[in-house]
mmCIF file of C-alpha atoms in Angstrom:
data_model
loop_
_atom_site.group_PDB
_atom_site.id
_atom_site.type_symbol
_atom_site.label_atom_id
_atom_site.label_comp_id
_atom_site.label_asym_id
_atom_site.label_seq_id
_atom_site.Cartn_x
_atom_site.Cartn_y
_atom_site.Cartn_z
ATOM 1 C CA UNK A 1 119.162 121.693 128.980
ATOM 2 C CA UNK A 2 120.894 121.701 132.478
ATOM 3 C CA UNK A 3 117.549 123.014 133.991
ATOM 4 C CA UNK A 4 115.567 120.394 132.231
ATOM 5 C CA UNK A 5 117.881 117.593 133.291
ATOM 6 C CA UNK A 6 117.730 118.834 136.976
ATOM 7 C CA UNK A 7 113.833 118.671 136.780
ATOM 8 C CA UNK A 8 114.034 115.067 135.808
ATOM 9 C CA UNK A 9 116.612 114.169 138.428
ATOM 10 C CA UNK A 10 114.542 115.712 141.154
ATOM 11 C CA UNK A 11 111.509 113.521 140.213
ATOM 12 C CA UNK A 12 113.399 110.139 140.111
ATOM 13 C CA UNK A 13 111.628 107.418 142.004
ATOM 14 C CA UNK A 14 114.102 106.202 144.652
ATOM 15 C CA UNK A 15 111.764 103.959 146.772
ATOM 16 C CA UNK A 16 111.247 101.240 144.231
ATOM 17 C CA UNK A 17 114.301 99.797 142.616
ATOM 18 C CA UNK A 18 112.729 96.551 141.424
ATOM 19 C CA UNK A 19 112.688 95.786 137.712
ATOM 20 C CA UNK A 20 109.480 94.131 136.725
ATOM 21 C CA UNK A 21 109.515 91.059 134.455
ATOM 22 C CA UNK A 22 107.188 91.411 131.616
ATOM 23 C CA UNK A 23 106.004 88.394 129.560
ATOM 24 C CA UNK A 24 105.642 88.808 125.839
ATOM 25 C CA UNK A 25 104.051 86.184 123.698
ATOM 26 C CA UNK A 26 104.960 86.916 120.103
ATOM 27 C CA UNK A 27 103.020 84.013 118.721
ATOM 28 C CA UNK A 28 99.821 85.385 120.339
ATOM 29 C CA UNK A 29 100.770 88.786 119.023
ATOM 30 C CA UNK A 30 100.874 87.430 115.444
ATOM 31 C CA UNK A 31 97.161 86.439 115.498
ATOM 32 C CA UNK A 32 94.567 89.103 114.652
ATOM 33 C CA UNK A 33 92.376 90.078 117.596
ATOM 34 C CA UNK A 34 89.466 92.400 118.371
ATOM 35 C CA UNK A 35 90.542 95.817 119.631
ATOM 36 C CA UNK A 36 94.152 94.749 119.588
ATOM 37 C CA UNK A 37 93.738 92.305 122.499
ATOM 38 C CA UNK A 38 96.626 90.116 121.462
ATOM 39 C CA UNK A 39 99.137 92.875 120.424
ATOM 40 C CA UNK A 40 102.511 93.484 122.045
ATOM 41 C CA UNK A 41 101.225 96.906 122.981
ATOM 42 C CA UNK A 42 98.231 95.524 124.930
ATOM 43 C CA UNK A 43 100.446 92.850 126.605
ATOM 44 C CA UNK A 44 102.666 95.587 127.875
ATOM 45 C CA UNK A 45 99.735 97.888 128.707
ATOM 46 C CA UNK A 46 98.186 95.167 130.983
ATOM 47 C CA UNK A 47 101.385 94.572 132.847
ATOM 48 C CA UNK A 48 102.860 98.151 133.025
ATOM 49 C CA UNK A 49 100.129 100.723 132.997
ATOM 50 C CA UNK A 50 99.058 100.720 136.692
ATOM 51 C CA UNK A 51 102.561 101.116 138.133
ATOM 52 C CA UNK A 52 104.092 103.138 135.307
ATOM 53 C CA UNK A 53 104.052 106.577 137.157
ATOM 54 C CA UNK A 54 106.458 104.893 139.659
ATOM 55 C CA UNK A 55 108.290 102.381 137.582
ATOM 56 C CA UNK A 56 108.990 104.677 134.537
ATOM 57 C CA UNK A 57 110.680 107.337 136.777
ATOM 58 C CA UNK A 58 113.312 104.972 138.048
ATOM 59 C CA UNK A 59 116.904 105.719 137.326
ATOM 60 C CA UNK A 60 117.551 102.407 135.470
ATOM 61 C CA UNK A 61 118.812 101.857 131.924
ATOM 62 C CA UNK A 62 116.037 99.267 131.497
ATOM 63 C CA UNK A 63 112.663 99.753 133.094
ATOM 64 C CA UNK A 64 111.540 96.167 132.628
ATOM 65 C CA UNK A 65 112.953 92.721 132.049
ATOM 66 C CA UNK A 66 111.466 91.461 128.782
ATOM 67 C CA UNK A 67 110.845 87.655 128.678
ATOM 68 C CA UNK A 68 109.827 86.244 125.307
ATOM 69 C CA UNK A 69 107.574 83.124 125.772
ATOM 70 C CA UNK A 70 108.988 80.021 123.929
ATOM 71 C CA UNK A 71 112.280 81.771 123.132
ATOM 72 C CA UNK A 72 115.644 81.370 124.776
ATOM 73 C CA UNK A 73 116.889 84.963 124.687
ATOM 74 C CA UNK A 74 118.427 86.359 127.821
ATOM 75 C CA UNK A 75 117.501 90.047 128.437
ATOM 76 C CA UNK A 76 120.858 91.882 128.723
ATOM 77 C CA UNK A 77 119.172 94.695 126.800
ATOM 78 C CA UNK A 78 118.274 93.351 123.375
ATOM 79 C CA UNK A 79 114.807 91.832 124.159
ATOM 80 C CA UNK A 80 114.000 95.074 126.161
ATOM 81 C CA UNK A 81 114.798 97.302 123.190
ATOM 82 C CA UNK A 82 113.017 94.937 120.802
ATOM 83 C CA UNK A 83 109.873 95.053 122.831
ATOM 84 C CA UNK A 84 109.725 98.787 122.696
ATOM 85 C CA UNK A 85 110.149 98.594 119.023
ATOM 86 C CA UNK A 86 107.315 96.108 118.648
ATOM 87 C CA UNK A 87 105.021 98.308 120.912
ATOM 88 C CA UNK A 88 105.674 101.293 118.560
ATOM 89 C CA UNK A 89 104.877 99.208 115.551
ATOM 90 C CA UNK A 90 101.531 98.355 117.104
ATOM 91 C CA UNK A 91 100.731 102.004 118.013
ATOM 92 C CA UNK A 92 101.101 103.149 114.376
ATOM 93 C CA UNK A 93 99.069 100.383 112.873
ATOM 94 C CA UNK A 94 95.613 99.130 112.260
ATOM 95 C CA UNK A 95 96.035 96.467 114.889
ATOM 96 C CA UNK A 96 94.954 98.877 117.561
ATOM 97 C CA UNK A 97 91.888 101.083 117.653
ATOM 98 C CA UNK A 98 93.813 104.069 118.924
ATOM 99 C CA UNK A 99 95.170 105.560 115.767
ATOM 100 C CA UNK A 100 94.424 105.692 112.060
ATOM 101 C CA UNK A 101 96.454 106.514 109.047
ATOM 102 C CA UNK A 102 95.727 110.214 108.178
ATOM 103 C CA UNK A 103 93.380 111.106 105.281
ATOM 104 C CA UNK A 104 96.291 111.821 102.810
ATOM 105 C CA UNK A 105 97.764 108.440 103.581
ATOM 106 C CA UNK A 106 94.409 106.685 103.011
ATOM 107 C CA UNK A 107 93.840 108.600 99.614
ATOM 108 C CA UNK A 108 97.539 108.510 98.590
ATOM 109 C CA UNK A 109 97.592 112.202 98.005
ATOM 110 C CA UNK A 110 99.421 115.183 99.410
ATOM 111 C CA UNK A 111 102.044 115.399 102.226
ATOM 112 C CA UNK A 112 102.649 113.268 105.383
ATOM 113 C CA UNK A 113 100.991 110.057 103.947
ATOM 114 C CA UNK A 114 102.878 107.995 106.621
ATOM 115 C CA UNK A 115 101.470 109.978 109.586
ATOM 116 C CA UNK A 116 99.090 108.452 111.982
ATOM 117 C CA UNK A 117 96.376 110.414 113.885
ATOM 118 C CA UNK A 118 94.184 109.629 116.921
ATOM 119 C CA UNK A 119 91.163 107.540 116.001
ATOM 120 C CA UNK A 120 87.934 109.616 115.869
ATOM 121 C CA UNK A 121 84.989 109.174 118.392
ATOM 122 C CA UNK A 122 81.557 110.760 118.216
ATOM 123 C CA UNK A 123 81.605 114.123 119.843
ATOM 124 C CA UNK A 124 78.321 113.208 121.689
ATOM 125 C CA UNK A 125 79.740 110.074 123.250
ATOM 126 C CA UNK A 126 82.385 109.517 125.851
ATOM 127 C CA UNK A 127 85.528 107.679 124.961
ATOM 128 C CA UNK A 128 85.626 104.161 126.516
ATOM 129 C CA UNK A 129 87.664 103.980 129.661
ATOM 130 C CA UNK A 130 89.969 101.274 128.200
ATOM 131 C CA UNK A 131 90.928 103.561 125.310
ATOM 132 C CA UNK A 132 91.398 106.561 127.691
ATOM 133 C CA UNK A 133 93.878 104.497 129.687
ATOM 134 C CA UNK A 134 95.632 103.169 126.489
ATOM 135 C CA UNK A 135 96.062 106.737 125.193
ATOM 136 C CA UNK A 136 97.532 107.580 128.766
ATOM 137 C CA UNK A 137 99.930 104.572 128.382
ATOM 138 C CA UNK A 138 101.123 106.050 125.001
ATOM 139 C CA UNK A 139 101.819 109.221 126.850
ATOM 140 C CA UNK A 140 103.640 107.334 129.712
ATOM 141 C CA UNK A 141 105.843 105.675 127.020
ATOM 142 C CA UNK A 142 106.597 109.106 125.618
ATOM 143 C CA UNK A 143 107.679 110.149 129.179
ATOM 144 C CA UNK A 144 109.917 107.091 129.475
ATOM 145 C CA UNK A 145 111.541 108.034 126.161
ATOM 146 C CA UNK A 146 112.340 111.541 127.374
ATOM 147 C CA UNK A 147 113.790 110.229 130.786
ATOM 148 C CA UNK A 148 115.699 107.182 129.428
ATOM 149 C CA UNK A 149 116.511 108.679 126.040
ATOM 150 C CA UNK A 150 115.299 105.467 124.432
ATOM 151 C CA UNK A 151 113.577 106.951 121.584
ATOM 152 C CA UNK A 152 110.190 105.830 120.074
ATOM 153 C CA UNK A 153 109.514 105.397 116.400
ATOM 154 C CA UNK A 154 106.165 107.179 116.417
ATOM 155 C CA UNK A 155 104.865 108.594 113.070
ATOM 156 C CA UNK A 156 102.671 111.399 114.363
ATOM 157 C CA UNK A 157 102.028 114.708 112.614
ATOM 158 C CA UNK A 158 102.971 118.181 113.690
ATOM 159 C CA UNK A 159 99.425 118.954 114.979
ATOM 160 C CA UNK A 160 99.725 116.243 117.664
ATOM 161 C CA UNK A 161 102.864 117.422 119.047
ATOM 162 C CA UNK A 162 101.608 121.047 118.984
ATOM 163 C CA UNK A 163 98.565 120.200 121.019
ATOM 164 C CA UNK A 164 100.555 118.188 123.578
ATOM 165 C CA UNK A 165 102.572 121.400 124.352
ATOM 166 C CA UNK A 166 99.387 123.514 123.926
ATOM 167 C CA UNK A 167 100.490 125.367 120.901
ATOM 168 C CA UNK A 168 97.573 126.523 118.787
ATOM 169 C CA UNK A 169 97.144 124.581 115.583
ATOM 170 C CA UNK A 170 96.166 126.076 112.327
ATOM 171 C CA UNK A 171 94.060 125.068 109.307
ATOM 172 C CA UNK A 172 97.272 124.570 107.549
ATOM 173 C CA UNK A 173 98.292 121.918 110.098
ATOM 174 C CA UNK A 174 95.107 120.064 109.218
ATOM 175 C CA UNK A 175 95.526 120.425 105.662
ATOM 176 C CA UNK A 176 99.001 118.990 105.993
ATOM 177 C CA UNK A 177 97.437 115.592 106.740
ATOM 178 C CA UNK A 178 94.127 116.078 104.856
ATOM 179 C CA UNK A 179 94.519 118.179 101.833
ATOM 180 C CA UNK A 180 90.820 117.861 100.891
ATOM 181 C CA UNK A 181 89.544 119.036 104.376
ATOM 182 C CA UNK A 182 88.589 122.581 103.445
ATOM 183 C CA UNK A 183 88.380 122.234 99.574
ATOM 184 C CA UNK A 184 84.518 122.723 99.396
ATOM 185 C CA UNK A 185 84.504 125.827 101.721
ATOM 186 C CA UNK A 186 87.334 127.404 99.877
ATOM 187 C CA UNK A 187 85.690 126.833 96.470
ATOM 188 C CA UNK A 188 82.441 128.287 97.631
ATOM 189 C CA UNK A 189 84.199 131.376 99.077
ATOM 190 C CA UNK A 190 86.051 131.772 95.867
ATOM 191 C CA UNK A 191 82.936 131.366 93.730
ATOM 192 C CA UNK A 192 81.120 134.017 95.793
ATOM 193 C CA UNK A 193 84.003 136.465 95.522
ATOM 194 C CA UNK A 194 84.430 136.035 91.736
ATOM 195 C CA UNK A 195 80.682 136.184 91.148
ATOM 196 C CA UNK A 196 80.314 139.511 93.068
ATOM 197 C CA UNK A 197 83.279 140.974 91.201
ATOM 198 C CA UNK A 198 81.552 140.151 87.883
ATOM 199 C CA UNK A 199 77.917 140.974 88.866
ATOM 200 C CA UNK A 200 76.941 142.611 92.153
ATOM 201 C CA UNK A 201 73.292 141.694 91.570
ATOM 202 C CA UNK A 202 73.902 137.987 91.340
ATOM 203 C CA UNK A 203 71.510 135.722 93.282
ATOM 204 C CA UNK A 204 73.633 134.386 96.060
ATOM 205 C CA UNK A 205 70.979 131.915 97.199
ATOM 206 C CA UNK A 206 70.801 130.523 93.653
ATOM 207 C CA UNK A 207 74.709 130.208 93.694
ATOM 208 C CA UNK A 208 74.378 128.298 96.874
ATOM 209 C CA UNK A 209 71.667 125.902 95.715
ATOM 210 C CA UNK A 210 73.626 125.208 92.593
ATOM 211 C CA UNK A 211 76.985 124.538 94.315
ATOM 212 C CA UNK A 212 76.018 123.245 97.746
ATOM 213 C CA UNK A 213 72.573 121.651 97.209
ATOM 214 C CA UNK A 214 73.674 118.380 98.792
ATOM 215 C CA UNK A 215 75.536 119.650 101.657
ATOM 216 C CA UNK A 216 74.157 119.899 105.186
ATOM 217 C CA UNK A 217 75.152 121.175 108.682
ATOM 218 C CA UNK A 218 77.324 118.131 109.211
ATOM 219 C CA UNK A 219 80.953 117.252 108.801
ATOM 220 C CA UNK A 220 82.877 114.135 107.534
ATOM 221 C CA UNK A 221 85.338 113.207 110.281
ATOM 222 C CA UNK A 222 89.010 112.162 109.591
ATOM 223 C CA UNK A 223 87.878 108.584 109.965
ATOM 224 C CA UNK A 224 84.938 109.000 107.388
ATOM 225 C CA UNK A 225 82.024 109.112 109.828
ATOM 226 C CA UNK A 226 79.497 111.908 109.493
ATOM 227 C CA UNK A 227 78.639 113.987 112.572
ATOM 228 C CA UNK A 228 76.119 116.788 112.902
ATOM 229 C CA UNK A 229 77.460 120.206 113.622
ATOM 230 C CA UNK A 230 74.314 121.352 115.246
ATOM 231 C CA UNK A 231 71.256 119.352 116.463
ATOM 232 C CA UNK A 232 69.347 118.167 113.411
ATOM 233 C CA UNK A 233 72.184 119.393 111.165
ATOM 234 C CA UNK A 234 71.635 116.637 108.727
ATOM 235 C CA UNK A 235 68.392 118.181 107.647
ATOM 236 C CA UNK A 236 69.601 121.801 107.501
ATOM 237 C CA UNK A 237 70.688 122.884 104.017
ATOM 238 C CA UNK A 238 73.654 125.447 103.540
ATOM 239 C CA UNK A 239 72.408 128.742 102.436
ATOM 240 C CA UNK A 240 73.887 132.275 101.999
ATOM 241 C CA UNK A 241 72.386 133.230 105.429
ATOM 242 C CA UNK A 242 73.978 130.329 107.493
ATOM 243 C CA UNK A 243 77.114 129.779 105.372
ATOM 244 C CA UNK A 244 79.438 131.789 107.733
ATOM 245 C CA UNK A 245 78.107 129.888 110.716
ATOM 246 C CA UNK A 246 78.592 126.656 108.927
ATOM 247 C CA UNK A 247 82.209 127.589 108.137
ATOM 248 C CA UNK A 248 82.839 128.525 111.840
ATOM 249 C CA UNK A 249 81.392 125.357 113.115
ATOM 250 C CA UNK A 250 83.163 123.182 110.538
ATOM 251 C CA UNK A 251 86.588 124.753 111.213
ATOM 252 C CA UNK A 252 85.989 124.518 115.048
ATOM 253 C CA UNK A 253 85.192 120.717 114.685
ATOM 254 C CA UNK A 254 88.354 120.024 112.638
ATOM 255 C CA UNK A 255 90.535 122.084 114.992
ATOM 256 C CA UNK A 256 89.343 120.175 118.053
ATOM 257 C CA UNK A 257 88.591 116.696 116.460
ATOM 258 C CA UNK A 258 91.340 114.929 118.482
ATOM 259 C CA UNK A 259 91.472 117.241 121.577
ATOM 260 C CA UNK A 260 90.129 114.712 124.041
ATOM 261 C CA UNK A 261 92.362 111.863 122.825
ATOM 262 C CA UNK A 262 95.432 114.159 123.082
ATOM 263 C CA UNK A 263 94.361 115.224 126.578
ATOM 264 C CA UNK A 264 94.591 111.626 127.715
ATOM 265 C CA UNK A 265 98.102 111.244 126.082
ATOM 266 C CA UNK A 266 99.211 114.409 127.802
ATOM 267 C CA UNK A 267 97.905 113.154 131.255
ATOM 268 C CA UNK A 268 100.005 110.038 130.784
ATOM 269 C CA UNK A 269 103.067 112.130 129.833
ATOM 270 C CA UNK A 270 102.520 114.388 132.796
ATOM 271 C CA UNK A 271 102.544 111.370 135.142
ATOM 272 C CA UNK A 272 106.194 110.585 134.073
ATOM 273 C CA UNK A 273 107.550 114.065 133.234
ATOM 274 C CA UNK A 274 106.696 117.180 135.284
ATOM 275 C CA UNK A 275 104.312 119.520 133.365
ATOM 276 C CA UNK A 276 106.481 122.569 134.118
ATOM 277 C CA UNK A 277 109.268 120.713 132.392
ATOM 278 C CA UNK A 278 107.265 120.060 129.277
ATOM 279 C CA UNK A 279 106.098 123.787 129.138
ATOM 280 C CA UNK A 280 109.555 124.538 128.125
ATOM 281 C CA UNK A 281 109.321 122.604 124.997
ATOM 282 C CA UNK A 282 108.225 123.632 121.568
ATOM 283 C CA UNK A 283 106.394 121.092 119.472
ATOM 284 C CA UNK A 284 109.513 120.203 117.374
ATOM 285 C CA UNK A 285 111.593 119.894 120.601
ATOM 286 C CA UNK A 286 109.128 117.473 122.173
ATOM 287 C CA UNK A 287 109.002 115.279 119.080
ATOM 288 C CA UNK A 288 112.868 115.093 119.015
ATOM 289 C CA UNK A 289 112.938 114.388 122.812
ATOM 290 C CA UNK A 290 110.442 111.467 122.296
ATOM 291 C CA UNK A 291 111.443 110.182 118.801
ATOM 292 C CA UNK A 292 115.158 111.251 118.436
ATOM 293 C CA UNK A 293 116.253 112.429 115.007
ATOM 294 C CA UNK A 294 113.854 111.534 112.245
ATOM 295 C CA UNK A 295 116.642 110.067 110.119
ATOM 296 C CA UNK A 296 119.433 107.584 111.080
ATOM 297 C CA UNK A 297 122.615 109.832 111.495
ATOM 298 C CA UNK A 298 125.295 107.493 109.990
ATOM 299 C CA UNK A 299 128.074 109.902 110.850
ATOM 300 C CA UNK A 300 126.890 109.978 114.444
ATOM 301 C CA UNK A 301 126.813 106.152 114.674
ATOM 302 C CA UNK A 302 130.318 106.106 113.041
ATOM 303 C CA UNK A 303 131.632 108.333 115.753
ATOM 304 C CA UNK A 304 130.318 105.990 118.406
ATOM 305 C CA UNK A 305 131.665 102.751 116.927
ATOM 306 C CA UNK A 306 134.540 100.507 118.053
ATOM 307 C CA UNK A 307 136.260 97.813 116.050
ATOM 308 C CA UNK A 308 137.249 94.346 117.231
ATOM 309 C CA UNK A 309 140.013 91.954 116.168
ATOM 310 C CA UNK A 310 142.111 93.246 113.358
ATOM 311 C CA UNK A 311 139.466 95.658 112.202
ATOM 312 C CA UNK A 312 140.120 99.416 112.303
ATOM 313 C CA UNK A 313 138.425 102.521 110.871
ATOM 314 C CA UNK A 314 140.634 102.616 107.764
ATOM 315 C CA UNK A 315 140.255 98.862 106.921
ATOM 316 C CA UNK A 316 138.959 98.546 103.300
ATOM 317 C CA UNK A 317 136.418 96.185 104.542
ATOM 318 C CA UNK A 318 135.115 98.602 107.096
ATOM 319 C CA UNK A 319 135.146 101.428 104.588
ATOM 320 C CA UNK A 320 132.857 99.305 102.312
ATOM 321 C CA UNK A 321 130.485 98.736 105.177
ATOM 322 C CA UNK A 322 130.023 102.470 105.829
ATOM 323 C CA UNK A 323 129.527 103.115 102.156
ATOM 324 C CA UNK A 324 126.796 100.400 102.050
ATOM 325 C CA UNK A 325 125.102 101.894 105.114
ATOM 326 C CA UNK A 326 125.321 105.473 104.092
ATOM 327 C CA UNK A 327 125.073 105.437 100.197
ATOM 328 C CA UNK A 328 123.533 102.198 99.115
ATOM 329 C CA UNK A 329 120.783 101.737 101.881
ATOM 330 C CA UNK A 330 117.733 103.839 102.074
ATOM 331 C CA UNK A 331 116.226 105.160 105.209
ATOM 332 C CA UNK A 332 114.014 102.119 105.830
ATOM 333 C CA UNK A 333 116.939 99.808 105.329
ATOM 334 C CA UNK A 334 119.058 101.774 107.784
ATOM 335 C CA UNK A 335 116.167 101.572 110.379
ATOM 336 C CA UNK A 336 115.971 97.862 109.662
ATOM 337 C CA UNK A 337 119.717 97.616 110.166
ATOM 338 C CA UNK A 338 119.500 99.312 113.580
ATOM 339 C CA UNK A 339 116.699 96.963 114.658
ATOM 340 C CA UNK A 340 118.931 94.035 113.594
ATOM 341 C CA UNK A 341 121.968 95.117 115.579
ATOM 342 C CA UNK A 342 120.358 96.843 118.529
ATOM 343 C CA UNK A 343 116.655 96.035 118.640
ATOM 344 C CA UNK A 344 115.566 99.684 118.212
ATOM 345 C CA UNK A 345 114.868 101.806 115.168
ATOM 346 C CA UNK A 346 116.168 105.139 116.298
ATOM 347 C CA UNK A 347 119.497 106.583 117.365
ATOM 348 C CA UNK A 348 120.331 108.891 120.226
ATOM 349 C CA UNK A 349 120.614 112.495 119.147
ATOM 350 C CA UNK A 350 124.080 113.139 120.473
ATOM 351 C CA UNK A 351 127.253 111.542 121.547
ATOM 352 C CA UNK A 352 126.614 111.819 125.382
ATOM 353 C CA UNK A 353 123.410 109.890 125.086
ATOM 354 C CA UNK A 354 124.920 106.644 123.784
ATOM 355 C CA UNK A 355 124.781 104.232 126.727
ATOM 356 C CA UNK A 356 126.800 101.751 124.765
ATOM 357 C CA UNK A 357 128.990 101.976 121.630
ATOM 358 C CA UNK A 358 128.342 99.996 118.427
ATOM 359 C CA UNK A 359 130.828 97.259 117.928
ATOM 360 C CA UNK A 360 131.917 95.663 114.663
ATOM 361 C CA UNK A 361 133.773 92.360 115.007
ATOM 362 C CA UNK A 362 135.218 89.780 112.573
ATOM 363 C CA UNK A 363 133.120 86.845 111.567
ATOM 364 C CA UNK A 364 135.482 83.833 111.687
ATOM 365 C CA UNK A 365 134.739 81.064 109.095
ATOM 366 C CA UNK A 366 136.530 79.184 106.295
ATOM 367 C CA UNK A 367 137.742 81.404 103.532
ATOM 368 C CA UNK A 368 135.781 79.673 100.801
ATOM 369 C CA UNK A 369 132.515 80.205 102.712
ATOM 370 C CA UNK A 370 132.862 83.933 103.492
ATOM 371 C CA UNK A 371 130.612 85.267 100.705
ATOM 372 C CA UNK A 372 127.731 82.670 101.562
ATOM 373 C CA UNK A 373 127.392 83.502 105.230
ATOM 374 C CA UNK A 374 125.289 86.216 106.716
ATOM 375 C CA UNK A 375 126.423 88.794 109.283
ATOM 376 C CA UNK A 376 125.435 87.952 112.857
ATOM 377 C CA UNK A 377 124.154 90.418 115.395
ATOM 378 C CA UNK A 378 124.030 90.572 119.158
ATOM 379 C CA UNK A 379 121.432 93.092 120.209
ATOM 380 C CA UNK A 380 122.169 92.892 123.885
ATOM 381 C CA UNK A 381 125.783 94.148 123.267
ATOM 382 C CA UNK A 382 124.913 96.286 120.188
ATOM 383 C CA UNK A 383 127.496 94.435 118.014
ATOM 384 C CA UNK A 384 127.702 92.768 114.687
ATOM 385 C CA UNK A 385 130.052 90.043 113.470
ATOM 386 C CA UNK A 386 130.813 91.086 109.954
ATOM 387 C CA UNK A 387 132.249 88.659 107.334
ATOM 388 C CA UNK A 388 135.001 90.099 105.045
ATOM 389 C CA UNK A 389 132.961 89.793 101.888
ATOM 390 C CA UNK A 390 134.988 89.897 98.609
ATOM 391 C CA UNK A 391 133.097 92.760 97.017
ATOM 392 C CA UNK A 392 130.876 95.624 98.067
ATOM 393 C CA UNK A 393 128.000 94.245 96.051
ATOM 394 C CA UNK A 394 128.001 90.982 97.979
ATOM 395 C CA UNK A 395 128.158 92.947 101.333
ATOM 396 C CA UNK A 396 125.205 95.090 100.259
ATOM 397 C CA UNK A 397 123.276 91.907 99.286
ATOM 398 C CA UNK A 398 124.040 89.936 102.386
ATOM 399 C CA UNK A 399 123.578 92.820 104.769
ATOM 400 C CA UNK A 400 120.226 93.592 103.177
ATOM 401 C CA UNK A 401 119.084 89.938 103.374
ATOM 402 C CA UNK A 402 120.088 89.810 107.040
ATOM 403 C CA UNK A 403 118.269 93.024 108.158
ATOM 404 C CA UNK A 404 115.177 92.203 106.152
ATOM 405 C CA UNK A 405 114.528 88.619 107.128
ATOM 406 C CA UNK A 406 116.815 87.733 110.154
ATOM 407 C CA UNK A 407 115.889 90.329 112.802
ATOM 408 C CA UNK A 408 114.670 87.873 115.227
ATOM 409 C CA UNK A 409 115.283 88.361 118.893
ATOM 410 C CA UNK A 410 115.654 84.617 119.311
ATOM 411 C CA UNK A 411 119.167 84.973 117.762
ATOM 412 C CA UNK A 412 120.288 87.116 120.753
#
């Protein structure tokens, strides 16, 4: 880790210390738009992409100053973190044309149903320049996360991280996001094997015509389009003579379906973090360096918490709070809580990476109102004003309502 840190320090930009001011229009972002034109991601892309190779390598806790149009928040850290959270929400969504939900997610079957994969483009056509640069911008944001340890909530499957570090992906990696991807091929291979065991004189061509009479030399992509595996493939039936060639080309397509898109992401990543530095990563290590731990580590947060007023770690009220967060909230609620108090959905992975501690302060109000008021957060300072609710059930209900409906940056 020391060697890796030295590599980052040696490539810090020192000739540009200015922090750009980035305008975000959340009202505009709330309206649907063609190709994600209005999204927070695209607003950031237009203002940051060109200078990112310099700006994202600065030794600054915040790489831009986030200004929210029509809001009165002052960016002491909260709006900046919130803007990154919103950008990540756009990346893994249908609002942009860059990524799509994996096949398992669209069919509601198998594992990894919440994983997003690069959108699919025809193998015969070039990817439009705007999309190439937007994929590069995704890579630049990954590089920023590695340098700043401001982790991104990106729900990408293992095969994407593997390809970024040039690890070979396997058919199992593809099946992990598309359990039906090789079903037909496997069934035919099994049928041939079983038939030959029973009767060596079986007519293999008849077997193919009965099982695969509607299949041709083409493939259904992860996005549902059909592409020819060879010129004129839509008119070439699958026979015993060409079945092995079909299997080879089919698997080759599926193994390389996203390679161009991932190349562009890697280019953006390399523009922020040296390629030799990344060559030391495994896929799992890269994912953790970019995204932090997959789950909110409540014990780690607890170790990096201070208490204001009369609160202390052993206060019954504080004990109830940690019980709610750890035992009564699910993972999505814990992420929502973190967004509510800090404007980000992931924690650092270790104590040393906390740039600020989490603070729990008293919420002062009249005693007879205490169970009716909601907790109040300050994302810039990573603190919460917590009323001393009379029961743990009321605390759970009030906290859940606040993190679900009140996580607006305008309250900062």
